[in-house]
Short mmCIF file of C-alpha atoms and ligand atoms in Angstrom, two decimals:
data_model
loop_
_atom_site.label_atom_id
_atom_site.label_comp_id
_atom_site.label_asym_id
_atom_site.label_seq_id
_atom_site.Cartn_x
_atom_site.Cartn_y
_atom_site.Cartn_z
CA MET A 1 -52.33 77.18 9.23
CA ALA A 2 -49.02 75.40 8.71
CA VAL A 3 -47.59 75.53 5.19
CA SER A 4 -46.33 72.32 3.68
CA ARG A 5 -42.58 72.14 3.40
CA THR A 6 -40.95 70.09 0.64
CA PRO A 7 -38.55 67.67 2.33
CA LEU A 8 -34.89 68.25 1.55
CA ILE A 9 -32.33 65.47 1.58
CA ALA A 10 -28.88 67.02 1.33
CA GLY A 11 -25.55 65.26 0.90
CA ASN A 12 -22.56 66.99 2.48
CA TRP A 13 -19.62 65.24 0.84
CA LYS A 14 -17.10 67.03 3.06
CA MET A 15 -13.57 66.49 1.67
CA ASN A 16 -14.45 63.42 -0.38
CA LEU A 17 -14.80 62.64 -4.11
CA ASP A 18 -12.65 64.45 -6.69
CA HIS A 19 -14.35 65.92 -9.75
CA LEU A 20 -14.08 62.69 -11.76
CA GLN A 21 -15.50 60.60 -8.93
CA ALA A 22 -18.20 63.25 -8.53
CA VAL A 23 -19.39 62.75 -12.11
CA ALA A 24 -19.60 58.98 -11.71
CA PHE A 25 -21.39 59.38 -8.38
CA VAL A 26 -24.02 61.87 -9.55
CA GLN A 27 -24.76 59.87 -12.70
CA LYS A 28 -25.16 56.63 -10.71
CA LEU A 29 -27.35 58.31 -8.11
CA TYR A 30 -29.58 59.80 -10.77
CA TRP A 31 -30.00 56.48 -12.60
CA THR A 32 -30.61 54.60 -9.39
CA LEU A 33 -33.45 57.00 -8.54
CA LYS A 34 -34.79 56.82 -12.10
CA ASP A 35 -34.76 53.01 -12.06
CA ALA A 36 -36.70 53.11 -8.80
CA ALA A 37 -39.22 55.54 -10.39
CA HIS A 38 -38.51 58.06 -7.65
CA ASP A 39 -40.97 60.96 -7.66
CA GLU A 40 -38.73 64.03 -8.10
CA GLU A 41 -41.41 66.39 -6.84
CA SER A 42 -41.89 64.67 -3.50
CA VAL A 43 -38.39 65.14 -2.09
CA GLU A 44 -35.77 67.70 -3.05
CA VAL A 45 -32.22 66.36 -3.39
CA ALA A 46 -29.12 68.54 -3.05
CA VAL A 47 -25.42 67.76 -3.14
CA PHE A 48 -22.58 69.74 -1.58
CA PRO A 49 -19.34 68.75 -3.30
CA PRO A 50 -15.87 70.20 -2.64
CA PHE A 51 -15.29 73.53 -4.41
CA THR A 52 -13.06 71.94 -7.05
CA ASP A 53 -15.93 69.68 -8.18
CA ILE A 54 -18.68 72.27 -8.42
CA ARG A 55 -18.14 73.43 -12.00
CA THR A 56 -18.01 69.84 -13.22
CA VAL A 57 -21.12 68.80 -11.30
CA GLN A 58 -22.96 71.93 -12.45
CA THR A 59 -22.18 71.09 -16.09
CA LEU A 60 -23.41 67.53 -15.63
CA LEU A 61 -26.65 68.55 -13.88
CA ASP A 62 -27.30 71.07 -16.62
CA ALA A 63 -26.44 68.82 -19.58
CA ASP A 64 -28.38 65.78 -18.34
CA LYS A 65 -31.21 67.82 -16.79
CA ILE A 66 -30.68 66.20 -13.41
CA PRO A 67 -32.96 67.90 -10.88
CA PHE A 68 -30.55 68.04 -7.93
CA GLY A 69 -29.78 71.19 -6.01
CA LEU A 70 -26.14 72.20 -5.74
CA GLY A 71 -24.26 74.02 -3.02
CA GLY A 72 -20.89 74.91 -1.57
CA GLN A 73 -19.70 73.72 1.83
CA ASP A 74 -18.59 77.18 2.93
CA LEU A 75 -18.09 80.72 1.61
CA SER A 76 -16.15 83.84 2.49
CA THR A 77 -17.61 86.66 4.55
CA HIS A 78 -16.14 88.94 1.85
CA ASP A 79 -17.33 89.43 -1.72
CA SER A 80 -13.90 89.81 -3.37
CA GLY A 81 -10.38 90.99 -2.65
CA ALA A 82 -7.10 89.94 -1.08
CA TYR A 83 -8.32 86.90 0.84
CA THR A 84 -6.07 84.06 -0.29
CA GLY A 85 -7.82 80.72 -0.40
CA GLU A 86 -11.30 82.11 0.18
CA VAL A 87 -14.28 81.55 -2.12
CA SER A 88 -16.85 84.31 -2.69
CA GLY A 89 -20.57 83.71 -2.66
CA ALA A 90 -20.59 85.57 -5.98
CA PHE A 91 -18.58 82.72 -7.51
CA LEU A 92 -20.95 80.09 -6.14
CA SER A 93 -23.93 81.98 -7.54
CA LYS A 94 -22.26 82.12 -10.95
CA LEU A 95 -21.95 78.32 -10.80
CA ALA A 96 -25.71 78.05 -10.31
CA CYS A 97 -25.39 77.00 -6.70
CA GLY A 98 -28.64 77.53 -4.84
CA TYR A 99 -27.28 76.69 -1.41
CA VAL A 100 -24.27 77.05 0.82
CA ILE A 101 -23.57 75.27 4.10
CA ILE A 102 -22.60 77.69 6.86
CA GLY A 103 -21.30 77.05 10.37
CA HIS A 104 -20.79 73.31 10.10
CA SER A 105 -19.35 72.06 13.38
CA GLU A 106 -16.17 71.04 11.56
CA ARG A 107 -15.69 74.68 10.50
CA ARG A 108 -16.56 75.93 13.97
CA GLU A 109 -14.10 73.48 15.55
CA TYR A 110 -11.17 73.29 13.12
CA HIS A 111 -11.36 76.83 11.74
CA ALA A 112 -12.47 78.59 14.91
CA GLU A 113 -15.60 80.01 13.28
CA SER A 114 -17.41 82.06 15.88
CA ASP A 115 -21.10 82.90 15.94
CA ASP A 116 -20.18 86.34 14.55
CA VAL A 117 -18.36 84.82 11.58
CA VAL A 118 -21.29 82.49 10.96
CA ALA A 119 -23.70 85.45 11.02
CA ALA A 120 -21.49 87.37 8.57
CA LYS A 121 -21.44 84.35 6.26
CA VAL A 122 -25.23 84.12 6.38
CA GLN A 123 -25.37 87.77 5.26
CA ALA A 124 -22.80 87.06 2.51
CA ALA A 125 -24.92 84.14 1.25
CA LEU A 126 -28.09 86.26 1.17
CA ARG A 127 -26.26 89.09 -0.65
CA HIS A 128 -25.50 86.65 -3.45
CA GLY A 129 -28.89 84.99 -3.67
CA LEU A 130 -27.75 81.76 -1.99
CA THR A 131 -29.88 79.92 0.55
CA PRO A 132 -27.75 79.43 3.64
CA VAL A 133 -27.93 76.00 5.28
CA ILE A 134 -27.18 77.15 8.82
CA CYS A 135 -25.71 74.37 10.94
CA VAL A 136 -26.08 74.35 14.69
CA GLY A 137 -25.55 71.69 17.32
CA GLU A 138 -24.25 70.89 20.77
CA THR A 139 -21.18 68.87 21.71
CA ALA A 140 -21.37 65.96 24.17
CA ALA A 141 -20.01 68.29 26.87
CA ASP A 142 -22.65 70.94 26.04
CA LEU A 143 -25.34 68.27 26.21
CA GLU A 144 -24.25 67.27 29.68
CA GLU A 145 -23.90 70.84 30.92
CA PHE A 146 -26.79 72.67 29.25
CA GLY A 147 -29.12 70.00 27.82
CA ALA A 148 -29.78 69.51 24.12
CA SER A 149 -31.35 72.72 22.90
CA ALA A 150 -29.65 75.67 24.68
CA VAL A 151 -26.46 75.74 22.60
CA PRO A 152 -28.06 75.16 19.17
CA ALA A 153 -30.78 77.70 19.96
CA GLY A 154 -28.15 80.29 20.95
CA GLN A 155 -26.11 79.58 17.81
CA LEU A 156 -29.19 79.98 15.64
CA ARG A 157 -30.26 83.21 17.34
CA ALA A 158 -26.80 84.66 16.62
CA ALA A 159 -26.78 83.42 13.01
CA LEU A 160 -30.16 84.99 12.29
CA ALA A 161 -29.18 88.53 13.35
CA GLY A 162 -30.28 90.86 10.58
CA VAL A 163 -31.96 88.17 8.47
CA PRO A 164 -35.07 89.67 6.83
CA ALA A 165 -38.44 87.95 7.02
CA ASP A 166 -38.53 87.23 3.28
CA ALA A 167 -35.17 85.40 3.28
CA ASP A 168 -34.96 81.77 2.25
CA ILE A 169 -32.96 79.85 4.80
CA VAL A 170 -32.50 76.23 5.81
CA VAL A 171 -31.45 75.18 9.30
CA ALA A 172 -29.62 71.95 10.07
CA TYR A 173 -29.60 70.59 13.60
CA GLU A 174 -26.49 68.48 13.87
CA PRO A 175 -25.56 67.33 17.35
CA VAL A 176 -21.76 67.17 17.26
CA TRP A 177 -21.74 63.92 19.23
CA ALA A 178 -23.87 62.29 16.52
CA ILE A 179 -21.71 63.31 13.55
CA GLY A 180 -19.73 60.40 12.13
CA SER A 181 -20.19 58.45 15.35
CA GLY A 182 -22.79 55.93 14.23
CA GLN A 183 -24.84 57.14 17.20
CA ALA A 184 -27.70 59.23 15.82
CA ALA A 185 -30.03 61.22 18.03
CA THR A 186 -33.41 59.59 18.55
CA PRO A 187 -36.32 60.97 16.51
CA ASP A 188 -37.77 62.35 19.77
CA GLN A 189 -34.56 64.18 20.60
CA ALA A 190 -34.34 65.60 17.07
CA GLN A 191 -37.98 66.69 17.14
CA ASP A 192 -37.60 68.40 20.49
CA VAL A 193 -34.62 70.50 19.38
CA CYS A 194 -36.00 71.20 15.88
CA ALA A 195 -39.26 72.49 17.42
CA LYS A 196 -37.23 74.82 19.65
CA LEU A 197 -35.20 76.01 16.66
CA ARG A 198 -38.42 76.78 14.81
CA ALA A 199 -39.51 78.86 17.80
CA VAL A 200 -36.20 80.77 17.61
CA ILE A 201 -36.84 81.57 13.92
CA SER A 202 -40.33 82.71 14.82
CA GLU A 203 -39.09 85.01 17.59
CA THR A 204 -36.15 86.47 15.70
CA VAL A 205 -37.29 86.60 12.07
CA GLY A 206 -41.03 86.00 12.11
CA ALA A 207 -43.76 83.39 12.35
CA ASP A 208 -44.27 83.05 8.59
CA THR A 209 -40.57 82.53 8.01
CA ALA A 210 -40.51 79.91 10.76
CA ASP A 211 -43.47 78.18 9.21
CA ARG A 212 -41.92 77.81 5.76
CA THR A 213 -38.27 77.21 6.77
CA ARG A 214 -37.00 73.68 6.44
CA ILE A 215 -35.18 72.31 9.46
CA LEU A 216 -33.00 69.28 8.81
CA TYR A 217 -31.55 66.73 11.17
CA GLY A 218 -27.94 65.59 10.64
CA GLY A 219 -25.68 63.13 12.40
CA SER A 220 -25.30 59.44 11.49
CA VAL A 221 -28.38 59.46 9.25
CA LYS A 222 -28.74 56.15 7.40
CA ALA A 223 -31.36 54.41 5.28
CA ALA A 224 -32.25 52.41 8.39
CA ASN A 225 -33.08 55.43 10.57
CA ILE A 226 -34.25 58.20 8.19
CA ALA A 227 -37.93 57.25 8.29
CA GLY A 228 -38.09 57.75 12.05
CA PHE A 229 -36.78 61.31 11.72
CA MET A 230 -39.05 62.15 8.80
CA ARG A 231 -42.15 61.14 10.75
CA GLU A 232 -41.48 64.02 13.15
CA PRO A 233 -43.47 67.19 12.43
CA ASP A 234 -40.57 69.65 12.78
CA VAL A 235 -37.94 67.59 10.93
CA ASP A 236 -38.13 68.50 7.24
CA GLY A 237 -35.18 66.56 5.89
CA ALA A 238 -31.64 65.47 6.56
CA LEU A 239 -28.09 66.68 6.11
CA VAL A 240 -26.22 63.47 5.42
CA GLY A 241 -22.44 63.01 5.60
CA GLY A 242 -20.92 59.53 5.29
CA ALA A 243 -24.06 57.86 3.91
CA SER A 244 -24.30 60.49 1.14
CA LEU A 245 -21.13 59.01 -0.40
CA VAL A 246 -22.67 55.58 -1.01
CA VAL A 247 -25.06 55.60 -3.96
CA ASP A 248 -27.47 52.87 -2.84
CA GLU A 249 -27.55 54.10 0.74
CA PHE A 250 -28.14 57.74 -0.24
CA ALA A 251 -30.79 56.73 -2.78
CA ALA A 252 -32.58 54.73 -0.08
CA ILE A 253 -32.46 57.75 2.24
CA ILE A 254 -33.95 59.93 -0.51
CA ARG A 255 -36.66 57.30 -1.02
CA TYR A 256 -37.56 57.17 2.69
CA GLN A 257 -41.23 57.58 1.83
CA LYS A 258 -41.13 54.02 0.48
CA HIS A 259 -40.02 52.64 3.82
CA VAL A 260 -41.59 55.12 6.17
CA GLY A 261 -43.45 52.32 7.92
CA VAL A 262 -40.24 50.36 8.59
P1 13P B 301 -22.53 61.89 9.17
O1 13P B 301 -23.80 61.65 8.40
O2 13P B 301 -21.33 61.23 8.55
O3 13P B 301 -22.68 61.62 10.62
O4 13P B 301 -22.21 63.47 9.03
C1 13P B 301 -23.21 64.39 9.29
C2 13P B 301 -22.75 65.72 8.86
O5 13P B 301 -21.84 66.30 9.45
C3 13P B 301 -23.41 66.33 7.70
O6 13P B 301 -23.08 67.67 7.58
#
């Protein structure tokens, strides 16, 4: 029998909002949700600020008892040492991060992160008690050449090498052509690929892991289209970029259950 998975709405801020803007943003988001009497238990919220904001955001979440998850946007494959500019998963854990995004297409493209590097980062995250948010997705050229699911399924298979069955992971399906383009996948397209990704988890890690792992859709998610994705059985949330930087828009995405019939 399928387990129920708590939906996760995650905001990837990318390289936006300094630590002062981050404080104002998180406070406003929290109060907007409070004013709307949002049920904290029904949907998990997580934010992924730039590294330089994390300590400040952590302090705010802690002091004001704001129930948002926190995560980094990347981490090093190494735990410590002479790796100038890198950030260890150990440091993220110390800052009470629960999550870390791994293998975002912008890292794969601009920092030449291979499937092997992504797999090593997944292991680094697990070593430090962080839940990796493993991003996979096809480019427009991949879509034309191989269809929608072959490339993301291959990326996920590689990322899951050596992941034990009891690991907590999150997968984000983010078609590269949908990121920042205003052209989201359709709910049907997202469902089709997310179901295939769940099958990959089942084959490589195990059926129980596949059953409890949350698979998110990302790419031009907005308040106006979130409900369609969330109606799909294998889409358990969203990884939101641009719209996660606008308080009212992100709050409306988090509150999709209120407009699920729209
Ligand atoms: P957009 O929501 O801006 O398309 O970005 C998606 C994304 O890359 C989240 O990681």
